[in-house]
């Protein structure tokens, strides 16, 4: 059975869990008399984990809470806002003391009726501000909930108010009344300082069983599991199961360095691969949700794509790195020409952009309106430009429709190059291929089957706007640019193509 991502919130099939077995180390006594056995020498460097985490856990348990939600769904399982699958019933040993709890929970979920039914979900959370009653959890734990309740280890319960959510990072902030009971809070630590192999401790509410503690290590950092645009997860083997979603991952000083949110599992149970949102990413999101009730992320206003080995070679770069600017959003922060299509951004506000996926996260973490230095490679030369960031939330709608300004056109003849037949982009060819009026360049009228261009996905109706970062407007200019690249010993040609609607992308085509 293939591994799947499961939600670690009970009753929500979204993300999964982990388990760690810590074997006891035993030194046997040999011979008839114990006193005859020489003591084992103490290791020069400690090779085991902490002898006990009891003292650490005792001071943190009261700050970790269970999050229960309820909502009304239709008689056939459809909830307000979309369809929802009935949560699977877990397998429990015969005579389990928790059988009654799960029977009640799942029987309630499966009751139908014309007027709809109430379903419940369980997850975890933790208090970060005792004075104001601020609780942090995962967005998927409370998504679509009609009612949210915070449950404490001593059986106490408080209704919670939703302060704000951020689906892109799967974070939600709740508020409870701090006057109703004494609250214990925990503080965030520095996830950036965590190293692979460092000990960590998870506390949460697996399968609705109440506060549970598990320990493990940081297995990896910077994991991208394709769950959102800002994936940068901490991977751990500390046991995380359904119901742990939204719970904290602590370092050995009792500071929260992650929010447990996902696991990989072939069966829904823990196999030792869990993921936590790093505190370095979570803290800024939580602060914005507390202050504004929504996120306010920085926005650069560019479309980007990865820098492949072929693209790096075409641009004369010594290695594939950075984020390639494929287009500029009209009306965005860099629509003034400070950043141009074909630029490769390698550093943003002092932070290195190693790969394309780094740039959206770094930009999003930057304050709206901040003036930052952007280091880029343009036509083989490194340059630094100053950019003032806009707000992502304000630019998302126009980002879907933005295009680059049209270039000058000139009537010319057709030509054949790199397996493509190219022609002037005029009124006739625009009508033939339904090309938008704002798109300019040289139209591809035909692509030879099996050619290098066909292998790269070039199709009739695509428009060549640039070759090797030089704009082209006639078929002759395309032919001349290809010939110039060959004379320079280049093996690949870097083409910027526009779709019929103006969406830009880069492709590299072999010239041999």
PDB file of C-alpha atoms in Angstrom, residues 31-269:
ATOM      1  CA  UNK A  31      29.573 -14.836  37.249  1.00  0.00           C
ATOM      2  CA  UNK A  32      28.245 -15.812  40.668  1.00  0.00           C
ATOM      3  CA  UNK A  33      29.111 -12.641  42.538  1.00  0.00           C
ATOM      4  CA  UNK A  34      28.219  -9.166  41.402  1.00  0.00           C
ATOM      5  CA  UNK A  35      31.176  -7.633  43.178  1.00  0.00           C
ATOM      6  CA  UNK A  36      33.525  -9.506  40.864  1.00  0.00           C
ATOM      7  CA  UNK A  37      32.291  -7.530  37.842  1.00  0.00           C
ATOM      8  CA  UNK A  38      34.366  -4.470  37.012  1.00  0.00           C
ATOM      9  CA  UNK A  39      32.252  -1.328  36.385  1.00  0.00           C
ATOM     10  CA  UNK A  40      31.951  -0.242  32.776  1.00  0.00           C
ATOM     11  CA  UNK A  41      34.011   2.877  32.009  1.00  0.00           C
ATOM     12  CA  UNK A  42      32.007   6.062  31.556  1.00  0.00           C
ATOM     13  CA  UNK A  43      31.939   7.275  27.945  1.00  0.00           C
ATOM     14  CA  UNK A  44      33.936  10.397  27.216  1.00  0.00           C
ATOM     15  CA  UNK A  45      30.937  11.902  25.396  1.00  0.00           C
ATOM     16  CA  UNK A  46      27.305  11.119  26.366  1.00  0.00           C
ATOM     17  CA  UNK A  47      25.855   8.797  23.714  1.00  0.00           C
ATOM     18  CA  UNK A  48      22.266   8.473  24.982  1.00  0.00           C
ATOM     19  CA  UNK A  49      19.273  10.764  25.221  1.00  0.00           C
ATOM     20  CA  UNK A  50      18.039  12.311  28.466  1.00  0.00           C
ATOM     21  CA  UNK A  51      17.622   9.815  31.309  1.00  0.00           C
ATOM     22  CA  UNK A  52      14.137  11.242  31.916  1.00  0.00           C
ATOM     23  CA  UNK A  53      12.002  14.073  30.589  1.00  0.00           C
ATOM     24  CA  UNK A  54       9.535  13.870  33.478  1.00  0.00           C
ATOM     25  CA  UNK A  55      10.523  17.196  35.037  1.00  0.00           C
ATOM     26  CA  UNK A  56      10.389  18.944  31.659  1.00  0.00           C
ATOM     27  CA  UNK A  57       7.023  17.433  30.728  1.00  0.00           C
ATOM     28  CA  UNK A  58       5.490  18.225  34.113  1.00  0.00           C
ATOM     29  CA  UNK A  59       5.997  21.937  33.599  1.00  0.00           C
ATOM     30  CA  UNK A  60       4.532  21.910  30.072  1.00  0.00           C
ATOM     31  CA  UNK A  61       1.504  19.614  30.244  1.00  0.00           C
ATOM     32  CA  UNK A  62      -0.864  22.264  31.596  1.00  0.00           C
ATOM     33  CA  UNK A  63      -0.123  24.574  28.642  1.00  0.00           C
ATOM     34  CA  UNK A  64      -1.134  21.933  26.079  1.00  0.00           C
ATOM     35  CA  UNK A  65      -4.873  21.615  25.478  1.00  0.00           C
ATOM     36  CA  UNK A  66      -7.297  19.491  23.500  1.00  0.00           C
ATOM     37  CA  UNK A  67      -9.318  21.234  20.795  1.00  0.00           C
ATOM     38  CA  UNK A  68     -12.774  19.844  20.075  1.00  0.00           C
ATOM     39  CA  UNK A  69     -15.022  21.206  17.340  1.00  0.00           C
ATOM     40  CA  UNK A  70     -18.527  20.510  16.157  1.00  0.00           C
ATOM     41  CA  UNK A  71     -20.396  21.392  13.015  1.00  0.00           C
ATOM     42  CA  UNK A  72     -23.658  20.659  11.267  1.00  0.00           C
ATOM     43  CA  UNK A  73     -23.522  18.559   8.110  1.00  0.00           C
ATOM     44  CA  UNK A  74     -26.215  17.434   5.699  1.00  0.00           C
ATOM     45  CA  UNK A  75     -28.066  14.136   6.035  1.00  0.00           C
ATOM     46  CA  UNK A  76     -25.808  12.542   3.420  1.00  0.00           C
ATOM     47  CA  UNK A  77     -22.553  13.743   4.877  1.00  0.00           C
ATOM     48  CA  UNK A  78     -22.271  17.015   2.998  1.00  0.00           C
ATOM     49  CA  UNK A  79     -21.183  19.868   5.262  1.00  0.00           C
ATOM     50  CA  UNK A  80     -21.718  23.547   4.841  1.00  0.00           C
ATOM     51  CA  UNK A  81     -18.956  24.644   2.512  1.00  0.00           C
ATOM     52  CA  UNK A  82     -18.374  21.319   0.778  1.00  0.00           C
ATOM     53  CA  UNK A  83     -18.491  17.505   1.005  1.00  0.00           C
ATOM     54  CA  UNK A  84     -16.780  15.705   3.814  1.00  0.00           C
ATOM     55  CA  UNK A  85     -15.960  12.023   4.328  1.00  0.00           C
ATOM     56  CA  UNK A  86     -17.018  10.190   7.478  1.00  0.00           C
ATOM     57  CA  UNK A  87     -13.895   9.687   9.652  1.00  0.00           C
ATOM     58  CA  UNK A  88     -12.635   6.096   9.842  1.00  0.00           C
ATOM     59  CA  UNK A  89     -13.160   4.155  13.061  1.00  0.00           C
ATOM     60  CA  UNK A  90      -9.808   3.132  14.591  1.00  0.00           C
ATOM     61  CA  UNK A  91      -9.088  -0.517  15.400  1.00  0.00           C
ATOM     62  CA  UNK A  92      -8.923  -1.069  19.154  1.00  0.00           C
ATOM     63  CA  UNK A  93      -7.910  -4.181  21.114  1.00  0.00           C
ATOM     64  CA  UNK A  94     -10.777  -6.313  22.455  1.00  0.00           C
ATOM     65  CA  UNK A  95     -11.901  -4.953  25.828  1.00  0.00           C
ATOM     66  CA  UNK A  96     -10.092  -1.640  25.392  1.00  0.00           C
ATOM     67  CA  UNK A  97     -11.067   0.879  28.092  1.00  0.00           C
ATOM     68  CA  UNK A  98     -11.503   3.472  25.316  1.00  0.00           C
ATOM     69  CA  UNK A  99     -14.035   1.433  23.318  1.00  0.00           C
ATOM     70  CA  UNK A 100     -16.966   3.214  24.925  1.00  0.00           C
ATOM     71  CA  UNK A 101     -15.529   6.629  24.021  1.00  0.00           C
ATOM     72  CA  UNK A 102     -15.062   5.718  20.358  1.00  0.00           C
ATOM     73  CA  UNK A 103     -18.476   3.991  20.129  1.00  0.00           C
ATOM     74  CA  UNK A 104     -20.161   7.162  21.358  1.00  0.00           C
ATOM     75  CA  UNK A 105     -18.025   9.398  19.119  1.00  0.00           C
ATOM     76  CA  UNK A 106     -18.573   7.487  15.873  1.00  0.00           C
ATOM     77  CA  UNK A 107     -22.219   6.583  16.513  1.00  0.00           C
ATOM     78  CA  UNK A 108     -22.931  10.284  16.947  1.00  0.00           C
ATOM     79  CA  UNK A 109     -21.130  11.011  13.667  1.00  0.00           C
ATOM     80  CA  UNK A 110     -23.176   8.429  11.766  1.00  0.00           C
ATOM     81  CA  UNK A 111     -26.635   9.570  12.883  1.00  0.00           C
ATOM     82  CA  UNK A 112     -28.583  10.947   9.958  1.00  0.00           C
ATOM     83  CA  UNK A 113     -31.705  13.021   9.612  1.00  0.00           C
ATOM     84  CA  UNK A 114     -33.444  15.428   7.323  1.00  0.00           C
ATOM     85  CA  UNK A 115     -32.317  18.352   9.440  1.00  0.00           C
ATOM     86  CA  UNK A 116     -28.627  17.431   9.233  1.00  0.00           C
ATOM     87  CA  UNK A 117     -26.406  16.047  11.971  1.00  0.00           C
ATOM     88  CA  UNK A 118     -23.672  17.202  14.306  1.00  0.00           C
ATOM     89  CA  UNK A 119     -20.152  15.838  13.851  1.00  0.00           C
ATOM     90  CA  UNK A 120     -17.146  16.359  16.057  1.00  0.00           C
ATOM     91  CA  UNK A 121     -13.413  16.503  15.551  1.00  0.00           C
ATOM     92  CA  UNK A 122     -10.538  16.419  17.993  1.00  0.00           C
ATOM     93  CA  UNK A 123      -7.102  17.990  17.811  1.00  0.00           C
ATOM     94  CA  UNK A 124      -4.469  19.681  19.940  1.00  0.00           C
ATOM     95  CA  UNK A 125      -3.313  23.198  20.727  1.00  0.00           C
ATOM     96  CA  UNK A 126      -1.218  25.175  23.186  1.00  0.00           C
ATOM     97  CA  UNK A 127      -1.460  28.431  25.115  1.00  0.00           C
ATOM     98  CA  UNK A 128       1.076  31.137  24.227  1.00  0.00           C
ATOM     99  CA  UNK A 129      -0.384  34.059  26.215  1.00  0.00           C
ATOM    100  CA  UNK A 130      -1.992  33.337  29.599  1.00  0.00           C
ATOM    101  CA  UNK A 131      -2.958  36.973  30.227  1.00  0.00           C
ATOM    102  CA  UNK A 132      -4.983  37.266  27.021  1.00  0.00           C
ATOM    103  CA  UNK A 133      -5.987  33.606  26.637  1.00  0.00           C
ATOM    104  CA  UNK A 134      -4.355  33.066  23.225  1.00  0.00           C
ATOM    105  CA  UNK A 135      -4.281  29.483  21.930  1.00  0.00           C
ATOM    106  CA  UNK A 136      -2.508  28.227  18.782  1.00  0.00           C
ATOM    107  CA  UNK A 137      -3.573  25.205  16.746  1.00  0.00           C
ATOM    108  CA  UNK A 138      -3.766  24.021  13.116  1.00  0.00           C
ATOM    109  CA  UNK A 139      -6.208  25.555  10.677  1.00  0.00           C
ATOM    110  CA  UNK A 140      -7.383  22.110   9.567  1.00  0.00           C
ATOM    111  CA  UNK A 141      -8.317  21.268  13.170  1.00  0.00           C
ATOM    112  CA  UNK A 142     -10.949  24.019  13.344  1.00  0.00           C
ATOM    113  CA  UNK A 143     -11.822  24.473   9.649  1.00  0.00           C
ATOM    114  CA  UNK A 144     -15.584  24.839   9.016  1.00  0.00           C
ATOM    115  CA  UNK A 145     -16.377  24.467  12.737  1.00  0.00           C
ATOM    116  CA  UNK A 146     -19.564  25.967  14.164  1.00  0.00           C
ATOM    117  CA  UNK A 147     -18.301  25.666  17.726  1.00  0.00           C
ATOM    118  CA  UNK A 148     -14.784  25.387  19.142  1.00  0.00           C
ATOM    119  CA  UNK A 149     -14.034  24.228  22.670  1.00  0.00           C
ATOM    120  CA  UNK A 150     -10.745  24.100  24.554  1.00  0.00           C
ATOM    121  CA  UNK A 151     -10.442  21.139  26.953  1.00  0.00           C
ATOM    122  CA  UNK A 152      -7.935  21.036  29.792  1.00  0.00           C
ATOM    123  CA  UNK A 153      -6.172  18.088  31.420  1.00  0.00           C
ATOM    124  CA  UNK A 154      -8.225  18.438  34.622  1.00  0.00           C
ATOM    125  CA  UNK A 155     -11.508  18.128  32.723  1.00  0.00           C
ATOM    126  CA  UNK A 156     -12.247  21.840  32.515  1.00  0.00           C
ATOM    127  CA  UNK A 157     -13.660  23.303  29.299  1.00  0.00           C
ATOM    128  CA  UNK A 158     -13.886  26.799  27.810  1.00  0.00           C
ATOM    129  CA  UNK A 159     -15.551  28.043  24.639  1.00  0.00           C
ATOM    130  CA  UNK A 160     -13.069  29.486  22.153  1.00  0.00           C
ATOM    131  CA  UNK A 161     -13.383  32.383  19.748  1.00  0.00           C
ATOM    132  CA  UNK A 162     -11.619  32.226  16.388  1.00  0.00           C
ATOM    133  CA  UNK A 163      -9.164  35.133  16.050  1.00  0.00           C
ATOM    134  CA  UNK A 164      -7.799  34.310  12.616  1.00  0.00           C
ATOM    135  CA  UNK A 165      -6.591  31.552  10.304  1.00  0.00           C
ATOM    136  CA  UNK A 166      -3.957  31.102   7.623  1.00  0.00           C
ATOM    137  CA  UNK A 167      -4.629  28.070   5.387  1.00  0.00           C
ATOM    138  CA  UNK A 168      -1.348  28.575   3.526  1.00  0.00           C
ATOM    139  CA  UNK A 169       0.674  27.659   6.624  1.00  0.00           C
ATOM    140  CA  UNK A 170      -2.138  25.687   8.349  1.00  0.00           C
ATOM    141  CA  UNK A 171      -2.136  27.915  11.439  1.00  0.00           C
ATOM    142  CA  UNK A 172      -5.100  29.141  13.487  1.00  0.00           C
ATOM    143  CA  UNK A 173      -5.249  31.433  16.517  1.00  0.00           C
ATOM    144  CA  UNK A 174      -8.015  31.107  19.128  1.00  0.00           C
ATOM    145  CA  UNK A 175      -8.965  33.146  22.188  1.00  0.00           C
ATOM    146  CA  UNK A 176     -10.456  31.929  25.457  1.00  0.00           C
ATOM    147  CA  UNK A 177     -11.550  33.900  28.521  1.00  0.00           C
ATOM    148  CA  UNK A 178      -8.495  34.111  30.855  1.00  0.00           C
ATOM    149  CA  UNK A 179     -10.749  35.167  33.715  1.00  0.00           C
ATOM    150  CA  UNK A 180     -12.455  31.793  33.865  1.00  0.00           C
ATOM    151  CA  UNK A 181      -9.422  29.860  35.098  1.00  0.00           C
ATOM    152  CA  UNK A 182      -5.704  30.101  35.696  1.00  0.00           C
ATOM    153  CA  UNK A 183      -3.798  29.478  32.478  1.00  0.00           C
ATOM    154  CA  UNK A 184      -0.259  28.248  31.841  1.00  0.00           C
ATOM    155  CA  UNK A 185       1.569  29.463  28.736  1.00  0.00           C
ATOM    156  CA  UNK A 186       4.665  28.338  26.844  1.00  0.00           C
ATOM    157  CA  UNK A 187       7.108  30.364  24.776  1.00  0.00           C
ATOM    158  CA  UNK A 188       8.422  29.935  21.261  1.00  0.00           C
ATOM    159  CA  UNK A 189      12.044  28.981  20.707  1.00  0.00           C
ATOM    160  CA  UNK A 190      14.348  29.358  17.719  1.00  0.00           C
ATOM    161  CA  UNK A 191      13.715  26.581  15.208  1.00  0.00           C
ATOM    162  CA  UNK A 192      16.559  27.926  13.041  1.00  0.00           C
ATOM    163  CA  UNK A 193      19.010  26.855  15.742  1.00  0.00           C
ATOM    164  CA  UNK A 194      17.801  23.242  15.806  1.00  0.00           C
ATOM    165  CA  UNK A 195      20.141  20.691  14.297  1.00  0.00           C
ATOM    166  CA  UNK A 196      19.484  17.269  12.849  1.00  0.00           C
ATOM    167  CA  UNK A 197      19.814  14.861  15.755  1.00  0.00           C
ATOM    168  CA  UNK A 198      18.664  17.296  18.476  1.00  0.00           C
ATOM    169  CA  UNK A 199      16.192  15.839  20.973  1.00  0.00           C
ATOM    170  CA  UNK A 200      12.595  17.066  20.822  1.00  0.00           C
ATOM    171  CA  UNK A 201       9.402  16.301  22.741  1.00  0.00           C
ATOM    172  CA  UNK A 202       5.834  16.273  21.408  1.00  0.00           C
ATOM    173  CA  UNK A 203       2.758  16.716  23.591  1.00  0.00           C
ATOM    174  CA  UNK A 204      -0.734  16.300  22.196  1.00  0.00           C
ATOM    175  CA  UNK A 205      -4.085  14.552  22.103  1.00  0.00           C
ATOM    176  CA  UNK A 206      -3.664  11.375  19.985  1.00  0.00           C
ATOM    177  CA  UNK A 207      -6.987   9.663  19.177  1.00  0.00           C
ATOM    178  CA  UNK A 208      -8.707  11.753  21.841  1.00  0.00           C
ATOM    179  CA  UNK A 209      -6.874  10.027  24.663  1.00  0.00           C
ATOM    180  CA  UNK A 210      -5.771  13.233  26.395  1.00  0.00           C
ATOM    181  CA  UNK A 211      -2.347  14.701  27.050  1.00  0.00           C
ATOM    182  CA  UNK A 212       0.348  12.321  25.803  1.00  0.00           C
ATOM    183  CA  UNK A 213       4.108  12.840  25.743  1.00  0.00           C
ATOM    184  CA  UNK A 214       6.596  11.366  23.269  1.00  0.00           C
ATOM    185  CA  UNK A 215      10.203  12.134  22.504  1.00  0.00           C
ATOM    186  CA  UNK A 216      12.433  11.742  19.489  1.00  0.00           C
ATOM    187  CA  UNK A 217      14.917  13.718  17.449  1.00  0.00           C
ATOM    188  CA  UNK A 218      14.942  16.195  14.592  1.00  0.00           C
ATOM    189  CA  UNK A 219      15.236  13.809  11.637  1.00  0.00           C
ATOM    190  CA  UNK A 220      15.523  16.445   8.906  1.00  0.00           C
ATOM    191  CA  UNK A 221      14.935  20.117   8.188  1.00  0.00           C
ATOM    192  CA  UNK A 222      13.485  22.109   5.313  1.00  0.00           C
ATOM    193  CA  UNK A 223      11.115  19.387   4.138  1.00  0.00           C
ATOM    194  CA  UNK A 224       8.765  20.215   1.253  1.00  0.00           C
ATOM    195  CA  UNK A 225       5.722  17.890   1.286  1.00  0.00           C
ATOM    196  CA  UNK A 226       3.737  19.918  -1.268  1.00  0.00           C
ATOM    197  CA  UNK A 227       1.076  20.903   1.255  1.00  0.00           C
ATOM    198  CA  UNK A 228       1.370  24.650   0.680  1.00  0.00           C
ATOM    199  CA  UNK A 229       3.411  27.446  -0.899  1.00  0.00           C
ATOM    200  CA  UNK A 230       5.653  27.939   2.152  1.00  0.00           C
ATOM    201  CA  UNK A 231       6.581  24.347   3.044  1.00  0.00           C
ATOM    202  CA  UNK A 232       9.692  24.276   5.232  1.00  0.00           C
ATOM    203  CA  UNK A 233       8.853  21.541   7.738  1.00  0.00           C
ATOM    204  CA  UNK A 234      10.877  20.056  10.566  1.00  0.00           C
ATOM    205  CA  UNK A 235      10.803  16.266  10.262  1.00  0.00           C
ATOM    206  CA  UNK A 236      10.795  14.302  13.519  1.00  0.00           C
ATOM    207  CA  UNK A 237      10.410  10.724  14.698  1.00  0.00           C
ATOM    208  CA  UNK A 238       8.727  11.762  17.954  1.00  0.00           C
ATOM    209  CA  UNK A 239       5.409   9.894  18.007  1.00  0.00           C
ATOM    210  CA  UNK A 240       2.643  11.929  16.379  1.00  0.00           C
ATOM    211  CA  UNK A 241      -0.768  10.433  15.587  1.00  0.00           C
ATOM    212  CA  UNK A 242      -4.250  11.578  14.655  1.00  0.00           C
ATOM    213  CA  UNK A 243      -5.351  14.076  17.231  1.00  0.00           C
ATOM    214  CA  UNK A 244      -1.836  15.502  17.615  1.00  0.00           C
ATOM    215  CA  UNK A 245      -2.457  18.152  14.965  1.00  0.00           C
ATOM    216  CA  UNK A 246      -1.862  21.616  16.363  1.00  0.00           C
ATOM    217  CA  UNK A 247       0.163  20.397  19.318  1.00  0.00           C
ATOM    218  CA  UNK A 248       3.625  21.735  20.167  1.00  0.00           C
ATOM    219  CA  UNK A 249       7.033  20.265  19.457  1.00  0.00           C
ATOM    220  CA  UNK A 250       9.424  21.303  22.242  1.00  0.00           C
ATOM    221  CA  UNK A 251      13.176  21.503  22.466  1.00  0.00           C
ATOM    222  CA  UNK A 252      14.871  20.239  25.621  1.00  0.00           C
ATOM    223  CA  UNK A 253      14.542  23.683  27.210  1.00  0.00           C
ATOM    224  CA  UNK A 254      10.746  23.578  27.016  1.00  0.00           C
ATOM    225  CA  UNK A 255      10.453  26.079  24.166  1.00  0.00           C
ATOM    226  CA  UNK A 256       8.119  25.495  21.221  1.00  0.00           C
ATOM    227  CA  UNK A 257      10.173  25.051  18.065  1.00  0.00           C
ATOM    228  CA  UNK A 258       7.404  23.536  15.935  1.00  0.00           C
ATOM    229  CA  UNK A 259       3.662  22.976  15.523  1.00  0.00           C
ATOM    230  CA  UNK A 260       2.889  19.325  14.755  1.00  0.00           C
ATOM    231  CA  UNK A 261       0.746  19.121  11.649  1.00  0.00           C
ATOM    232  CA  UNK A 262       1.418  16.109   9.399  1.00  0.00           C
ATOM    233  CA  UNK A 263       2.702  12.578   9.066  1.00  0.00           C
ATOM    234  CA  UNK A 264       3.473  10.089   6.324  1.00  0.00           C
ATOM    235  CA  UNK A 265       1.739   6.787   6.900  1.00  0.00           C
ATOM    236  CA  UNK A 266       0.594   3.855   4.728  1.00  0.00           C
ATOM    237  CA  UNK A 267      -2.139   2.900   7.199  1.00  0.00           C
ATOM    238  CA  UNK A 268      -3.000   5.984   9.239  1.00  0.00           C
ATOM    239  CA  UNK A 269      -0.792   4.957  12.148  1.00  0.00           C
TER     240      UNK A 269
END
